[in-house]
Amino acid sequence: MSEIADRYRRRADAFERKVVSVRPDQWSHPSPCAKWTARDVVRHIVDMHAVMLRPLGRSLSPAPTVDDDPVAAFRAARADVEATLDDPALATLPCDTPTGTMPAQQHIDQVVSDDLPLHGWDLARATSQDDTIDPEDVERAWSAMRALPAELMDKFRTPGAFGPGIEVFGPEMQVEQDASAQDKLLAFIGRDPRWRP
């Protein structure tokens, strides 16, 4: 198993545990993402799995919708992405992405895999679960964010820059100088670490 596939599985496992732990009455709870409920957070993640497959000429396998069964919808979507990562021919296939051409596995690693810990925080915070992000993922994301050129970061913060209705990051929030690494990362991407439902 490649390092990318292993990292994706670890993050998907953590996200799935949160999805499974949501009580039926919590799916309509607001999330730290403005305009999104807890269910919408899972819907976004499932939709992004479909986006990862599109450059390969593939789509998600038939499965229950997020409205009908969020757990089954996520499990089916992750199975499709894992099958891609486990197939060397597919994993290394060059894909055209908004940030350039790269192998499919790198696209998955930089987009949906990196999204899982951050949106896992959103889902956990919306549904009163443990919202601790794996310190390894915090450090990895923080290093990657700080290495982004300013013009690309500006594009990430511009609503619609990657398509209608797509907003990658919000405006940077202010946190205390001695805030935790997790809180600094969340603030950098536009989340309020103090947000509560």
PDB file of C-alpha atoms in Angstrom:
ATOM      1  CA  MET A   1       0.000   0.000   0.000  1.00  0.00           C
ATOM      2  CA  SER A   2       1.351   3.412  -0.928  1.00  0.00           C
ATOM      3  CA  GLU A   3       1.927   6.136   1.640  1.00  0.00           C
ATOM      4  CA  ILE A   4      -0.847   8.177   0.000  1.00  0.00           C
ATOM      5  CA  ALA A   5      -3.327   5.284   0.149  1.00  0.00           C
ATOM      6  CA  ASP A   6      -2.379   4.567   3.754  1.00  0.00           C
ATOM      7  CA  ARG A   7      -2.832   8.219   4.730  1.00  0.00           C
ATOM      8  CA  TYR A   8      -6.199   8.373   2.967  1.00  0.00           C
ATOM      9  CA  ARG A   9      -7.449   5.223   4.742  1.00  0.00           C
ATOM     10  CA  ARG A  10      -6.377   6.501   8.149  1.00  0.00           C
ATOM     11  CA  ARG A  11      -8.172   9.794   7.597  1.00  0.00           C
ATOM     12  CA  ALA A  12     -11.257   8.147   6.083  1.00  0.00           C
ATOM     13  CA  ASP A  13     -11.440   5.794   9.081  1.00  0.00           C
ATOM     14  CA  ALA A  14     -11.408   8.773  11.445  1.00  0.00           C
ATOM     15  CA  PHE A  15     -14.051  10.623   9.422  1.00  0.00           C
ATOM     16  CA  GLU A  16     -16.258   7.537   9.193  1.00  0.00           C
ATOM     17  CA  ARG A  17     -16.150   7.082  12.972  1.00  0.00           C
ATOM     18  CA  LYS A  18     -17.553  10.592  13.322  1.00  0.00           C
ATOM     19  CA  VAL A  19     -20.277   9.986  10.715  1.00  0.00           C
ATOM     20  CA  VAL A  20     -21.326   6.765  12.439  1.00  0.00           C
ATOM     21  CA  SER A  21     -21.494   8.568  15.798  1.00  0.00           C
ATOM     22  CA  VAL A  22     -23.926  11.288  14.666  1.00  0.00           C
ATOM     23  CA  ARG A  23     -27.331  10.833  16.312  1.00  0.00           C
ATOM     24  CA  PRO A  24     -30.383  11.026  14.000  1.00  0.00           C
ATOM     25  CA  ASP A  25     -31.507  14.291  15.604  1.00  0.00           C
ATOM     26  CA  GLN A  26     -28.097  15.914  14.989  1.00  0.00           C
ATOM     27  CA  TRP A  27     -28.021  15.796  11.190  1.00  0.00           C
ATOM     28  CA  SER A  28     -29.790  19.148  10.928  1.00  0.00           C
ATOM     29  CA  HIS A  29     -27.461  20.871  13.416  1.00  0.00           C
ATOM     30  CA  PRO A  30     -25.531  23.883  12.067  1.00  0.00           C
ATOM     31  CA  SER A  31     -21.828  23.412  11.372  1.00  0.00           C
ATOM     32  CA  PRO A  32     -18.865  25.825  11.508  1.00  0.00           C
ATOM     33  CA  CYS A  33     -19.232  26.112   7.706  1.00  0.00           C
ATOM     34  CA  ALA A  34     -21.754  28.893   7.170  1.00  0.00           C
ATOM     35  CA  LYS A  35     -24.957  27.651   5.508  1.00  0.00           C
ATOM     36  CA  TRP A  36     -24.042  23.973   6.056  1.00  0.00           C
ATOM     37  CA  THR A  37     -25.650  21.519   8.444  1.00  0.00           C
ATOM     38  CA  ALA A  38     -23.883  18.420   9.743  1.00  0.00           C
ATOM     39  CA  ARG A  39     -25.468  16.473   6.872  1.00  0.00           C
ATOM     40  CA  ASP A  40     -24.166  19.037   4.369  1.00  0.00           C
ATOM     41  CA  VAL A  41     -20.604  18.494   5.627  1.00  0.00           C
ATOM     42  CA  VAL A  42     -20.879  14.795   4.754  1.00  0.00           C
ATOM     43  CA  ARG A  43     -22.566  15.658   1.453  1.00  0.00           C
ATOM     44  CA  HIS A  44     -19.620  17.906   0.547  1.00  0.00           C
ATOM     45  CA  ILE A  45     -17.121  15.154   1.334  1.00  0.00           C
ATOM     46  CA  VAL A  46     -19.063  12.599  -0.734  1.00  0.00           C
ATOM     47  CA  ASP A  47     -19.354  15.100  -3.598  1.00  0.00           C
ATOM     48  CA  MET A  48     -15.596  15.748  -3.486  1.00  0.00           C
ATOM     49  CA  HIS A  49     -14.967  12.011  -3.808  1.00  0.00           C
ATOM     50  CA  ALA A  50     -16.947  12.188  -7.068  1.00  0.00           C
ATOM     51  CA  VAL A  51     -14.852  15.178  -8.189  1.00  0.00           C
ATOM     52  CA  MET A  52     -11.668  13.120  -7.670  1.00  0.00           C
ATOM     53  CA  LEU A  53     -12.957  10.395 -10.005  1.00  0.00           C
ATOM     54  CA  ARG A  54     -14.192  12.712 -12.768  1.00  0.00           C
ATOM     55  CA  PRO A  55     -10.782  13.358 -14.430  1.00  0.00           C
ATOM     56  CA  LEU A  56     -10.416   9.560 -14.698  1.00  0.00           C
ATOM     57  CA  GLY A  57     -13.694   9.264 -16.588  1.00  0.00           C
ATOM     58  CA  ARG A  58     -15.256   7.534 -13.606  1.00  0.00           C
ATOM     59  CA  SER A  59     -18.124   8.290 -11.244  1.00  0.00           C
ATOM     60  CA  LEU A  60     -19.296   7.088  -7.856  1.00  0.00           C
ATOM     61  CA  SER A  61     -20.884   3.647  -7.737  1.00  0.00           C
ATOM     62  CA  PRO A  62     -24.641   3.477  -7.114  1.00  0.00           C
ATOM     63  CA  ALA A  63     -25.271   3.981  -3.394  1.00  0.00           C
ATOM     64  CA  PRO A  64     -27.785   5.515  -0.982  1.00  0.00           C
ATOM     65  CA  THR A  65     -27.816   9.306  -0.983  1.00  0.00           C
ATOM     66  CA  VAL A  66     -26.507  11.384   1.910  1.00  0.00           C
ATOM     67  CA  ASP A  67     -30.127  12.370   2.577  1.00  0.00           C
ATOM     68  CA  ASP A  68     -31.187   8.729   2.899  1.00  0.00           C
ATOM     69  CA  ASP A  69     -28.140   7.232   4.625  1.00  0.00           C
ATOM     70  CA  PRO A  70     -25.036   9.385   5.238  1.00  0.00           C
ATOM     71  CA  VAL A  71     -23.011   6.452   6.575  1.00  0.00           C
ATOM     72  CA  ALA A  72     -23.681   4.227   3.548  1.00  0.00           C
ATOM     73  CA  ALA A  73     -23.102   7.136   1.153  1.00  0.00           C
ATOM     74  CA  PHE A  74     -19.693   7.894   2.643  1.00  0.00           C
ATOM     75  CA  ARG A  75     -18.659   4.236   2.812  1.00  0.00           C
ATOM     76  CA  ALA A  76     -19.500   3.727  -0.854  1.00  0.00           C
ATOM     77  CA  ALA A  77     -17.653   6.874  -1.923  1.00  0.00           C
ATOM     78  CA  ARG A  78     -14.521   5.970   0.025  1.00  0.00           C
ATOM     79  CA  ALA A  79     -14.576   2.447  -1.445  1.00  0.00           C
ATOM     80  CA  ASP A  80     -14.497   3.966  -4.948  1.00  0.00           C
ATOM     81  CA  VAL A  81     -11.538   6.199  -4.084  1.00  0.00           C
ATOM     82  CA  GLU A  82      -9.697   3.375  -2.327  1.00  0.00           C
ATOM     83  CA  ALA A  83     -10.148   1.194  -5.427  1.00  0.00           C
ATOM     84  CA  THR A  84      -8.531   3.975  -7.467  1.00  0.00           C
ATOM     85  CA  LEU A  85      -5.599   4.297  -5.065  1.00  0.00           C
ATOM     86  CA  ASP A  86      -5.126   0.521  -5.023  1.00  0.00           C
ATOM     87  CA  ASP A  87      -4.934   0.280  -8.826  1.00  0.00           C
ATOM     88  CA  PRO A  88      -1.420   1.379  -9.902  1.00  0.00           C
ATOM     89  CA  ALA A  89      -2.597   2.193 -13.426  1.00  0.00           C
ATOM     90  CA  LEU A  90      -5.370   4.473 -12.176  1.00  0.00           C
ATOM     91  CA  ALA A  91      -3.422   5.929  -9.248  1.00  0.00           C
ATOM     92  CA  THR A  92      -0.632   7.171 -11.506  1.00  0.00           C
ATOM     93  CA  LEU A  93      -2.827   8.375 -14.377  1.00  0.00           C
ATOM     94  CA  PRO A  94      -2.194  12.082 -15.093  1.00  0.00           C
ATOM     95  CA  CYS A  95      -5.195  14.290 -14.273  1.00  0.00           C
ATOM     96  CA  ASP A  96      -5.954  17.864 -15.242  1.00  0.00           C
ATOM     97  CA  THR A  97      -6.787  19.771 -12.055  1.00  0.00           C
ATOM     98  CA  PRO A  98      -7.370  23.447 -11.208  1.00  0.00           C
ATOM     99  CA  THR A  99      -3.773  23.641  -9.963  1.00  0.00           C
ATOM    100  CA  GLY A 100      -2.154  21.772 -12.873  1.00  0.00           C
ATOM    101  CA  THR A 101      -1.597  18.253 -14.175  1.00  0.00           C
ATOM    102  CA  MET A 102      -0.724  15.628 -11.570  1.00  0.00           C
ATOM    103  CA  PRO A 103      -1.162  11.889 -10.931  1.00  0.00           C
ATOM    104  CA  ALA A 104      -4.626  10.917  -9.686  1.00  0.00           C
ATOM    105  CA  GLN A 105      -3.235   9.781  -6.343  1.00  0.00           C
ATOM    106  CA  GLN A 106      -1.570  13.158  -5.759  1.00  0.00           C
ATOM    107  CA  HIS A 107      -4.818  14.946  -6.616  1.00  0.00           C
ATOM    108  CA  ILE A 108      -6.692  12.749  -4.106  1.00  0.00           C
ATOM    109  CA  ASP A 109      -3.985  13.322  -1.482  1.00  0.00           C
ATOM    110  CA  GLN A 110      -4.003  17.105  -1.861  1.00  0.00           C
ATOM    111  CA  VAL A 111      -7.765  17.582  -2.057  1.00  0.00           C
ATOM    112  CA  VAL A 112     -10.183  15.086  -0.552  1.00  0.00           C
ATOM    113  CA  SER A 113      -7.665  13.364   1.725  1.00  0.00           C
ATOM    114  CA  ASP A 114      -6.515  16.713   3.128  1.00  0.00           C
ATOM    115  CA  ASP A 115     -10.185  17.736   3.472  1.00  0.00           C
ATOM    116  CA  LEU A 116     -11.123  14.797   5.693  1.00  0.00           C
ATOM    117  CA  PRO A 117      -9.427  15.954   8.932  1.00  0.00           C
ATOM    118  CA  LEU A 118     -10.636  19.547   8.508  1.00  0.00           C
ATOM    119  CA  HIS A 119     -14.232  18.633   7.712  1.00  0.00           C
ATOM    120  CA  GLY A 120     -14.021  15.979  10.404  1.00  0.00           C
ATOM    121  CA  TRP A 121     -13.520  18.885  12.804  1.00  0.00           C
ATOM    122  CA  ASP A 122     -16.579  20.611  11.322  1.00  0.00           C
ATOM    123  CA  LEU A 123     -18.710  17.497  11.766  1.00  0.00           C
ATOM    124  CA  ALA A 124     -17.407  16.807  15.267  1.00  0.00           C
ATOM    125  CA  ARG A 125     -17.986  20.390  16.384  1.00  0.00           C
ATOM    126  CA  ALA A 126     -21.507  20.386  14.887  1.00  0.00           C
ATOM    127  CA  THR A 127     -22.433  17.164  16.705  1.00  0.00           C
ATOM    128  CA  SER A 128     -20.562  17.575  20.012  1.00  0.00           C
ATOM    129  CA  GLN A 129     -17.943  14.891  19.369  1.00  0.00           C
ATOM    130  CA  ASP A 130     -14.208  14.879  20.092  1.00  0.00           C
ATOM    131  CA  ASP A 131     -12.884  17.406  17.567  1.00  0.00           C
ATOM    132  CA  THR A 132      -9.171  16.745  18.030  1.00  0.00           C
ATOM    133  CA  ILE A 133      -7.368  16.545  14.695  1.00  0.00           C
ATOM    134  CA  ASP A 134      -4.460  14.108  14.508  1.00  0.00           C
ATOM    135  CA  PRO A 135      -1.347  16.225  15.286  1.00  0.00           C
ATOM    136  CA  GLU A 136       0.403  14.688  12.260  1.00  0.00           C
ATOM    137  CA  ASP A 137      -2.385  15.992  10.016  1.00  0.00           C
ATOM    138  CA  VAL A 138      -2.289  19.411  11.684  1.00  0.00           C
ATOM    139  CA  GLU A 139       1.454  19.706  11.114  1.00  0.00           C
ATOM    140  CA  ARG A 140       1.242  18.461   7.537  1.00  0.00           C
ATOM    141  CA  ALA A 141      -1.602  20.843   6.655  1.00  0.00           C
ATOM    142  CA  TRP A 142       0.037  23.811   8.402  1.00  0.00           C
ATOM    143  CA  SER A 143       3.302  23.254   6.526  1.00  0.00           C
ATOM    144  CA  ALA A 144       1.468  22.950   3.199  1.00  0.00           C
ATOM    145  CA  MET A 145      -0.651  26.063   3.782  1.00  0.00           C
ATOM    146  CA  ARG A 146       2.300  28.213   4.763  1.00  0.00           C
ATOM    147  CA  ALA A 147       4.176  27.114   1.635  1.00  0.00           C
ATOM    148  CA  LEU A 148       1.397  28.257  -0.725  1.00  0.00           C
ATOM    149  CA  PRO A 149       2.217  31.332  -2.827  1.00  0.00           C
ATOM    150  CA  ALA A 150       0.252  34.406  -1.716  1.00  0.00           C
ATOM    151  CA  GLU A 151      -1.540  34.690  -5.074  1.00  0.00           C
ATOM    152  CA  LEU A 152      -2.768  31.090  -4.843  1.00  0.00           C
ATOM    153  CA  MET A 153      -3.888  31.620  -1.241  1.00  0.00           C
ATOM    154  CA  ASP A 154      -5.810  34.698  -2.403  1.00  0.00           C
ATOM    155  CA  LYS A 155      -7.491  32.558  -5.056  1.00  0.00           C
ATOM    156  CA  PHE A 156      -8.397  29.937  -2.441  1.00  0.00           C
ATOM    157  CA  ARG A 157     -10.031  32.680  -0.377  1.00  0.00           C
ATOM    158  CA  THR A 158     -12.001  34.094  -3.340  1.00  0.00           C
ATOM    159  CA  PRO A 159     -15.535  32.641  -3.530  1.00  0.00           C
ATOM    160  CA  GLY A 160     -16.211  31.168  -6.967  1.00  0.00           C
ATOM    161  CA  ALA A 161     -12.567  31.192  -8.109  1.00  0.00           C
ATOM    162  CA  PHE A 162     -12.684  27.440  -8.727  1.00  0.00           C
ATOM    163  CA  GLY A 163     -16.263  27.375 -10.011  1.00  0.00           C
ATOM    164  CA  PRO A 164     -19.754  28.620  -9.128  1.00  0.00           C
ATOM    165  CA  GLY A 165     -20.567  28.206  -5.453  1.00  0.00           C
ATOM    166  CA  ILE A 166     -17.113  26.849  -4.559  1.00  0.00           C
ATOM    167  CA  GLU A 167     -15.432  28.465  -1.583  1.00  0.00           C
ATOM    168  CA  VAL A 168     -12.178  26.817  -0.512  1.00  0.00           C
ATOM    169  CA  PHE A 169     -11.130  28.972   2.469  1.00  0.00           C
ATOM    170  CA  GLY A 170     -12.760  31.846   4.301  1.00  0.00           C
ATOM    171  CA  PRO A 171     -11.011  34.995   5.513  1.00  0.00           C
ATOM    172  CA  GLU A 172      -8.314  34.277   8.100  1.00  0.00           C
ATOM    173  CA  MET A 173      -9.571  34.527  11.695  1.00  0.00           C
ATOM    174  CA  GLN A 174      -7.576  35.991  14.578  1.00  0.00           C
ATOM    175  CA  VAL A 175      -6.474  33.764  17.467  1.00  0.00           C
ATOM    176  CA  GLU A 176      -4.235  34.291  20.480  1.00  0.00           C
ATOM    177  CA  GLN A 177      -0.488  34.101  19.916  1.00  0.00           C
ATOM    178  CA  ASP A 178      -0.263  31.094  22.251  1.00  0.00           C
ATOM    179  CA  ALA A 179      -3.170  29.248  20.568  1.00  0.00           C
ATOM    180  CA  SER A 180      -2.689  25.563  19.815  1.00  0.00           C
ATOM    181  CA  ALA A 181      -1.363  24.468  16.425  1.00  0.00           C
ATOM    182  CA  GLN A 182      -4.814  23.076  15.603  1.00  0.00           C
ATOM    183  CA  ASP A 183      -6.524  26.369  16.414  1.00  0.00           C
ATOM    184  CA  LYS A 184      -3.978  28.325  14.358  1.00  0.00           C
ATOM    185  CA  LEU A 185      -4.577  26.032  11.381  1.00  0.00           C
ATOM    186  CA  LEU A 186      -8.353  26.334  11.684  1.00  0.00           C
ATOM    187  CA  ALA A 187      -8.142  30.123  11.947  1.00  0.00           C
ATOM    188  CA  PHE A 188      -5.850  30.272   8.919  1.00  0.00           C
ATOM    189  CA  ILE A 189      -8.417  28.508   6.722  1.00  0.00           C
ATOM    190  CA  GLY A 190     -11.217  30.715   7.982  1.00  0.00           C
ATOM    191  CA  ARG A 191     -12.709  28.687  10.832  1.00  0.00           C
ATOM    192  CA  ASP A 192     -13.429  30.115  14.269  1.00  0.00           C
ATOM    193  CA  PRO A 193     -11.878  27.582  16.692  1.00  0.00           C
ATOM    194  CA  ARG A 194     -14.233  28.881  19.387  1.00  0.00           C
ATOM    195  CA  TRP A 195     -17.349  28.162  17.315  1.00  0.00           C
ATOM    196  CA  ARG A 196     -20.078  26.177  19.045  1.00  0.00           C
ATOM    197  CA  PRO A 197     -23.502  25.139  17.708  1.00  0.00           C
TER     198      PRO A 197
END
